[in-house]
mmCIF file of C-alpha atoms in Angstrom:
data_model
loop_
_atom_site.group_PDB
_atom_site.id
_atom_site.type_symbol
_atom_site.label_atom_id
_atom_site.label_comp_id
_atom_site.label_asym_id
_atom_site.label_seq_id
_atom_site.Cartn_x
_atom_site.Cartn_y
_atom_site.Cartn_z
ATOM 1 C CA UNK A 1 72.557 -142.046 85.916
ATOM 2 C CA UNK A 2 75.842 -140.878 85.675
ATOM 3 C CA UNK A 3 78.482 -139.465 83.092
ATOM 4 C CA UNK A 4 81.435 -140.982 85.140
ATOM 5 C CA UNK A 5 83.846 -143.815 83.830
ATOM 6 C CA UNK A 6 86.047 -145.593 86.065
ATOM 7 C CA UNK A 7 89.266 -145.392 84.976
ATOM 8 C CA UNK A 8 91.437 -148.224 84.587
ATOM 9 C CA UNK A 9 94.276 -146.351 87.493
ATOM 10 C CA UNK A 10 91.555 -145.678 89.785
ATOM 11 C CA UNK A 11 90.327 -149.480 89.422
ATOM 12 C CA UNK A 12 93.822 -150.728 90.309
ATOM 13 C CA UNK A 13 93.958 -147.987 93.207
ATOM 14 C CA UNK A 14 90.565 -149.675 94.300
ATOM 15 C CA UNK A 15 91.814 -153.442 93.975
ATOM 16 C CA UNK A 16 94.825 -152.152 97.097
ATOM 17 C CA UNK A 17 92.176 -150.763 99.103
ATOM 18 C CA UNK A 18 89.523 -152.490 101.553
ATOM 19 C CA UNK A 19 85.902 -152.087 102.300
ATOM 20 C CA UNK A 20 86.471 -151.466 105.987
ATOM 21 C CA UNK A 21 88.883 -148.076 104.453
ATOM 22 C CA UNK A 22 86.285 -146.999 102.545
ATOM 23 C CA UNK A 23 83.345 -147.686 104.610
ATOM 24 C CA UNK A 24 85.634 -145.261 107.184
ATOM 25 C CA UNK A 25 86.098 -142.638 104.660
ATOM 26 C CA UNK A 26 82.398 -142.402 103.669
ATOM 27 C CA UNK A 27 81.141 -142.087 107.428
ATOM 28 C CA UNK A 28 83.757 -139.420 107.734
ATOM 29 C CA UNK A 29 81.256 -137.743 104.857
ATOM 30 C CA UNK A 30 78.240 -138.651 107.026
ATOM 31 C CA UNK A 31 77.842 -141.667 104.528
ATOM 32 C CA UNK A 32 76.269 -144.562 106.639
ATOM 33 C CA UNK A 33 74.372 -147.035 104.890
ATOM 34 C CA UNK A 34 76.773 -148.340 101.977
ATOM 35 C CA UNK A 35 77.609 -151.853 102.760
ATOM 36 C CA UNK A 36 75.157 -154.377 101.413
ATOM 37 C CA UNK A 37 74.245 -156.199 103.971
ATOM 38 C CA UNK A 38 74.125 -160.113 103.675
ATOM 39 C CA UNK A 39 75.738 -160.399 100.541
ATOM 40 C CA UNK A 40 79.174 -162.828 101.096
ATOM 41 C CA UNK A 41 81.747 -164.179 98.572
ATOM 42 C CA UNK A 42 80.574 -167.511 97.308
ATOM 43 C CA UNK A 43 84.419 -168.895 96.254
ATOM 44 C CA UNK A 44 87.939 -167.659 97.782
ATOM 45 C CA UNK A 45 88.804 -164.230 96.874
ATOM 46 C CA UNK A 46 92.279 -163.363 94.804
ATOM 47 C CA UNK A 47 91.752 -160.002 94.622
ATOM 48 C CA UNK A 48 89.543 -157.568 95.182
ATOM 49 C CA UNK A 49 85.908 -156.838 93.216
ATOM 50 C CA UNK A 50 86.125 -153.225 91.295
ATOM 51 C CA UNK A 51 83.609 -152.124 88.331
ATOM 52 C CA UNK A 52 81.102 -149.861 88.662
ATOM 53 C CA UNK A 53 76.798 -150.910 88.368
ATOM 54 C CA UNK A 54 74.710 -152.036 86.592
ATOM 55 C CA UNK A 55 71.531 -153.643 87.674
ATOM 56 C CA UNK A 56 68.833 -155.341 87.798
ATOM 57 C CA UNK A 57 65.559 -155.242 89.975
ATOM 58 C CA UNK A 58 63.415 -157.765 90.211
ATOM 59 C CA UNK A 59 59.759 -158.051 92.171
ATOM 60 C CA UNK A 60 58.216 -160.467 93.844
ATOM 61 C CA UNK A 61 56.858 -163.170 91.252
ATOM 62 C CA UNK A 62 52.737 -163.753 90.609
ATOM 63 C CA UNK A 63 51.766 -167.158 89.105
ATOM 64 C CA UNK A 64 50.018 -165.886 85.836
ATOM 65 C CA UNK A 65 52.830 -163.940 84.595
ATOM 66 C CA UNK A 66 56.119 -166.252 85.641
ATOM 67 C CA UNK A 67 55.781 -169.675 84.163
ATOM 68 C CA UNK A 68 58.839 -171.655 82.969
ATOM 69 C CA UNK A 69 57.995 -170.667 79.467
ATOM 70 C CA UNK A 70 59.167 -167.249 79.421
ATOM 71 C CA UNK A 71 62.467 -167.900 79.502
ATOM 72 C CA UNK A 72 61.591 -168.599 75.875
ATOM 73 C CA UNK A 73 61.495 -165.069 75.197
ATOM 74 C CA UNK A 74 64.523 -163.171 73.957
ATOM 75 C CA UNK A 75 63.739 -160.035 75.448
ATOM 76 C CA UNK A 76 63.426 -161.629 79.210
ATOM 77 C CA UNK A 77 64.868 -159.233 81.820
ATOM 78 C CA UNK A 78 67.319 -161.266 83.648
ATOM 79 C CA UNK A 79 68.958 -162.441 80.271
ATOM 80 C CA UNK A 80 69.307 -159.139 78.878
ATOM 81 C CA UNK A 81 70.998 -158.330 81.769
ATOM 82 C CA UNK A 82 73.089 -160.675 81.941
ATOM 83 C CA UNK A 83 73.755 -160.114 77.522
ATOM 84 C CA UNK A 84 74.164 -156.511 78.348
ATOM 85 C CA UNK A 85 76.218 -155.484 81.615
ATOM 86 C CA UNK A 86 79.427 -154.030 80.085
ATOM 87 C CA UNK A 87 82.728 -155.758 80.118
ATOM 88 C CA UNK A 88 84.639 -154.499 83.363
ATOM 89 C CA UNK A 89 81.604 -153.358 85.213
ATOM 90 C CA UNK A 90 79.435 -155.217 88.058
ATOM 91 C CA UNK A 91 76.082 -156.643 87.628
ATOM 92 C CA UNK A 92 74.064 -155.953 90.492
ATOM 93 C CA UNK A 93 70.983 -157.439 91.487
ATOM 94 C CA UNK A 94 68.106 -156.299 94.273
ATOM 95 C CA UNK A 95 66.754 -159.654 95.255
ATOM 96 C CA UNK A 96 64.678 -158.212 98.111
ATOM 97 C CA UNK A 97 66.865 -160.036 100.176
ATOM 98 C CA UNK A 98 64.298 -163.120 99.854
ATOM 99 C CA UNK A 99 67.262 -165.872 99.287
ATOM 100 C CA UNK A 100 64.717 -168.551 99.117
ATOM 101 C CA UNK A 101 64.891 -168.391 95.102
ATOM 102 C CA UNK A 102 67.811 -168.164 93.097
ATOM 103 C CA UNK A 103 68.682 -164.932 91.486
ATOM 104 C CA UNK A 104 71.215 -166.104 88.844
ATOM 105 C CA UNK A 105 72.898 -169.726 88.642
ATOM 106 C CA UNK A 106 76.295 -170.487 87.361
ATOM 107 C CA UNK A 107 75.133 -170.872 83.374
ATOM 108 C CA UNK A 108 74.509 -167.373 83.547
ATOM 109 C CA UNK A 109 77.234 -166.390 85.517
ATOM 110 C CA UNK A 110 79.778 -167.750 83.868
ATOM 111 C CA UNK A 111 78.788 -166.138 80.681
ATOM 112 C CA UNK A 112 79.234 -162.609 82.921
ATOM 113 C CA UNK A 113 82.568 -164.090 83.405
ATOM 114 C CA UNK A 114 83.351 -165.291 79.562
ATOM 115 C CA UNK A 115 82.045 -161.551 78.131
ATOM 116 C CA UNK A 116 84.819 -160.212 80.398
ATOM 117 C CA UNK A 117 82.250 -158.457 83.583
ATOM 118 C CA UNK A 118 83.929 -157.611 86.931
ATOM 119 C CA UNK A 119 81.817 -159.387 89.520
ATOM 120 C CA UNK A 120 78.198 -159.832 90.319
ATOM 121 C CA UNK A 121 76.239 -159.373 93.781
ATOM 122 C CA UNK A 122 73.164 -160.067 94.834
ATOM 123 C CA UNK A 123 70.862 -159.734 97.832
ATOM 124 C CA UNK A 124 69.384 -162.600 97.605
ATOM 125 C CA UNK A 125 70.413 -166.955 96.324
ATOM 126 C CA UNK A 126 72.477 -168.210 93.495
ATOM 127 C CA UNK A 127 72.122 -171.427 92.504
ATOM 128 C CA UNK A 128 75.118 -173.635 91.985
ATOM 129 C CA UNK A 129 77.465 -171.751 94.362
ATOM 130 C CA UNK A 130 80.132 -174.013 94.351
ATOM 131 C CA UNK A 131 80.520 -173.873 90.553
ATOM 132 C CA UNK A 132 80.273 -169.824 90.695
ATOM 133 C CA UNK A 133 82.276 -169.458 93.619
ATOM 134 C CA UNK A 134 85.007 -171.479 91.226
ATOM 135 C CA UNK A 135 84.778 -168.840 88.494
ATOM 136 C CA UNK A 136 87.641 -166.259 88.262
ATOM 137 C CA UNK A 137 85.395 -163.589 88.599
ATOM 138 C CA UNK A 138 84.080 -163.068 91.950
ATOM 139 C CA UNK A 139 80.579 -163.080 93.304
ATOM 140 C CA UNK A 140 78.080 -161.927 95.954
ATOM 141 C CA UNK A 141 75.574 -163.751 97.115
ATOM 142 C CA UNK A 142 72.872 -164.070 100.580
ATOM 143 C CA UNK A 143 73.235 -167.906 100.334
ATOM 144 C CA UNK A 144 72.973 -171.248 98.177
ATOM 145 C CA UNK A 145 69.269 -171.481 96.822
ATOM 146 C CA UNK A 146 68.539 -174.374 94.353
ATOM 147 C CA UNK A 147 64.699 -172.836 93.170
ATOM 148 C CA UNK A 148 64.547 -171.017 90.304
ATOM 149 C CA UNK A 149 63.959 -166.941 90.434
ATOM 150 C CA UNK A 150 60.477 -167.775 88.840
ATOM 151 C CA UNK A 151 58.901 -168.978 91.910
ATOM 152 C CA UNK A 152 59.538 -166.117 93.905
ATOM 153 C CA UNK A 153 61.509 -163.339 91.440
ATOM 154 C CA UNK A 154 60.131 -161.812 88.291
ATOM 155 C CA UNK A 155 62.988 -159.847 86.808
ATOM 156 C CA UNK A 156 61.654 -156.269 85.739
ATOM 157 C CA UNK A 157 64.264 -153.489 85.334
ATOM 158 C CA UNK A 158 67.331 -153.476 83.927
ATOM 159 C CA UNK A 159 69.649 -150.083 85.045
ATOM 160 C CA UNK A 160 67.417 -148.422 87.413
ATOM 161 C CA UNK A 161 68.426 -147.490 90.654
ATOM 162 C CA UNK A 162 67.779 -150.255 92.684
ATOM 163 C CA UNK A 163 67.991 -151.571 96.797
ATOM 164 C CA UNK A 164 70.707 -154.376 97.443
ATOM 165 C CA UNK A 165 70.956 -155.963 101.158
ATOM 166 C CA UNK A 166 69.446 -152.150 102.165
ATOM 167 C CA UNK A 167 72.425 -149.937 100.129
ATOM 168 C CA UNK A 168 71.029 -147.728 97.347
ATOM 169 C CA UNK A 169 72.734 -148.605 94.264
ATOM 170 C CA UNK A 170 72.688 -146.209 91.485
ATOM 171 C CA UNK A 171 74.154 -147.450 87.669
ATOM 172 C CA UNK A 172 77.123 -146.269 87.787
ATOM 173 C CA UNK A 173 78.206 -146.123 90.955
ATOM 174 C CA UNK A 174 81.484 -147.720 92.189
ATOM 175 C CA UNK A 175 81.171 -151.375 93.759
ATOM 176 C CA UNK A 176 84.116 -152.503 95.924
ATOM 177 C CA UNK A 177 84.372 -155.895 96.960
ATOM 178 C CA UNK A 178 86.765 -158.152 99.668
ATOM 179 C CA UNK A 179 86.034 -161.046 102.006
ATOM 180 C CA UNK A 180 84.175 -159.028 104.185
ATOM 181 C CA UNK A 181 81.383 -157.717 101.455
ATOM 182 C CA UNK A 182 80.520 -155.405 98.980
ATOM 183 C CA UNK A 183 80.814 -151.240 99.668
ATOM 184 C CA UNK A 184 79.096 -149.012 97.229
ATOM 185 C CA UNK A 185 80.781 -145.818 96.095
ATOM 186 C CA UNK A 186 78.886 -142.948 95.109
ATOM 187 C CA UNK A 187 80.747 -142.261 91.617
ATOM 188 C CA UNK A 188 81.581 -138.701 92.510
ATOM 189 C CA UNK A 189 83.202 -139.471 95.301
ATOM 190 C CA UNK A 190 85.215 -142.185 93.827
ATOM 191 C CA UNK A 191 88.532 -140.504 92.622
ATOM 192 C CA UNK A 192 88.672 -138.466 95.906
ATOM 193 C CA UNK A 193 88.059 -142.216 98.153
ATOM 194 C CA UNK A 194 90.948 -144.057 96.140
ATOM 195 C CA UNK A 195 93.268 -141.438 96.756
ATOM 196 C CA UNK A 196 92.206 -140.840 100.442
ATOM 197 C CA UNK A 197 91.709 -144.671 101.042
ATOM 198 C CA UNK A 198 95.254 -145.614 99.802
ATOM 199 C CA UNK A 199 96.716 -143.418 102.845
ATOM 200 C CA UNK A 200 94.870 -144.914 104.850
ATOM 201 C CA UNK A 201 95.897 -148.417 104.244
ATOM 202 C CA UNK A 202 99.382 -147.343 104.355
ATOM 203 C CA UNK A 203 99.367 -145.784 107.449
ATOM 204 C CA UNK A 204 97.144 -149.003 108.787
ATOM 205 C CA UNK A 205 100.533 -151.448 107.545
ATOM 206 C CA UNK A 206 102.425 -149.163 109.668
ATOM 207 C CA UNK A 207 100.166 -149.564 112.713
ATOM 208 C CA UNK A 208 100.219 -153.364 112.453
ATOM 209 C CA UNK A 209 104.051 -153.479 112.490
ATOM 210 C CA UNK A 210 104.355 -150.635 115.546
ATOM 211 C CA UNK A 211 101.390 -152.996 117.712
ATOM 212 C CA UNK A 212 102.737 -156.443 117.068
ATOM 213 C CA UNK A 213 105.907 -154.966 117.941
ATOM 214 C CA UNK A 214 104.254 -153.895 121.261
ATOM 215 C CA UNK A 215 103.279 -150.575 120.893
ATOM 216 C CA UNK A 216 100.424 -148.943 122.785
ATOM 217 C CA UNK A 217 96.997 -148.066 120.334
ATOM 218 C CA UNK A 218 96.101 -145.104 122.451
ATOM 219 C CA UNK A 219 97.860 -141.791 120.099
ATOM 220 C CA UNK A 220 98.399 -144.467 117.453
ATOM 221 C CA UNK A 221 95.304 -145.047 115.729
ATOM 222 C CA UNK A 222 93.815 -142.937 115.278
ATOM 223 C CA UNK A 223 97.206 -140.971 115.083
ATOM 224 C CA UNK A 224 97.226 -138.160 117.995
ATOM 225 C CA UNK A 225 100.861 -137.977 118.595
ATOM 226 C CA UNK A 226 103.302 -136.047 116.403
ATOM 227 C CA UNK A 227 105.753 -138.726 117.494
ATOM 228 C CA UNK A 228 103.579 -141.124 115.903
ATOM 229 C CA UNK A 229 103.117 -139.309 112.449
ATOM 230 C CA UNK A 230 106.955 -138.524 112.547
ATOM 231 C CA UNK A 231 107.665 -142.547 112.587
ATOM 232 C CA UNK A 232 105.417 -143.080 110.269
ATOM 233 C CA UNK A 233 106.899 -140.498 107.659
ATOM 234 C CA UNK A 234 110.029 -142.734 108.322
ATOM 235 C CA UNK A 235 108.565 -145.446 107.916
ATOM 236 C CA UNK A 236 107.244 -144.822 104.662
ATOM 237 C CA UNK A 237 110.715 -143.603 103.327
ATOM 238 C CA UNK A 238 112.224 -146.518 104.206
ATOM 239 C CA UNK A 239 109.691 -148.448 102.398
ATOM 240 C CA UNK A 240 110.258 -146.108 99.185
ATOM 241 C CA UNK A 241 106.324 -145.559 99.801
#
């Protein structure tokens, strides 16, 4: 869906930056809906979630066509998937936000983690949480959900553009994650957000210092006050920023 590659500078721009910057800096483009919704780290998180999608829509299961057996065959959606997403990029998966079936467990995750993928999400369960949320790599889920995908999931596209927790996701795009959730990038506006979004979590350092050292917010943040801006020029020499 798209020609861009992330680039391994703009990742480790991403990795200082946080979702609430960027979900700022895409409302600022009239961007509103680009936070999956319900989808929460399912271990501690080290460092932030960068890698751009790929994905993997599933549909709601019927009987005939979802019995244990097909995870026999070698061409089965969600194993592709999970035998295909490239190294450094982010399997995504649109779970219709039904969590009461698993999307992925920690077998399958953990070979995302082994063939070197950035993170996965998902809109809906994984099973075995506590073993995937003990995985280097991080991960997304709605909640724990010990059923299989087959009672309630068929996986049926792999690299489409998909819905996950209400946030179109196209391949491709940029997926940011911290403790508070997943963003989603558009990919042309990714070089432009790091770039932005880094100033912005500067000058967001320099209003935590100025208000636990009893500064007023009002002119502050947002900055109104040239007196402000003029500190915080300062304050970022000082810092050799």
């Amino acid at each position: 869906m798209t020609d861009y590659i992330l680039s391994e500078e703009t990742r480790a721009k991403f990795k200082k930056i946080s979702t609430a910057s960027i979900a700022t800096a895409l409302f600022k483009r009239g961007l509103r809906n680009q936070f999956i919704q319900g989808a929460a780290p399912c271990g501690p998180m080290t460092e932030n979630m960068v890698g751009q999608a790929f994905t993997l829509r599933y549909i709601p299961a019927r009987e005939d066509r979802n019995p244990i057996t097909v995870f026999r065959n070698a061409d089965h959606p969600q194993r592709v998937a999970v035998e295909t997403c490239p190294a450094g990029w982010v399997l995504v998966m649109d779970g219709r936000k039904d969590a009461r079936a698993a999307t992925a467990g920690s077998i399958l995750v953990t070979r995302l983690a082994v063939r070197g993928c950035a993170g996965v999400v998902s809109d809906a369960g994984f099973r075995d949480v506590e073993g995937i949320g003990a995985l280097d790599m991080p991960a997304y889920c709605a909640k724990a959900s010990a059923p299989t995908n087959l009672t309630l999931h068929e996986a049926m596209d792999i690299n489409v553009p998909i819905s996950c927790g209400d946030a179109a996701v196209f391949p491709g795009d940029v997926l940011l994650g911290d403790r508070d959730g997943v963003m989603v990038i558009p990919a042309h506006l990714a070089e432009e957000l790091a770039d932005e979004c880094l100033g912005m979590e500067s000058y967001e350092a320099f209003v935590l210092e100025q208000v636990n050292a009893g500064a007023e917010i009002i002119g502050l943040y947002p900055c109104t006050k040239d007196e402000n801006m003029k500190k915080y020029e300062a304050w970022r020499a000082a810092k050799g920023l």
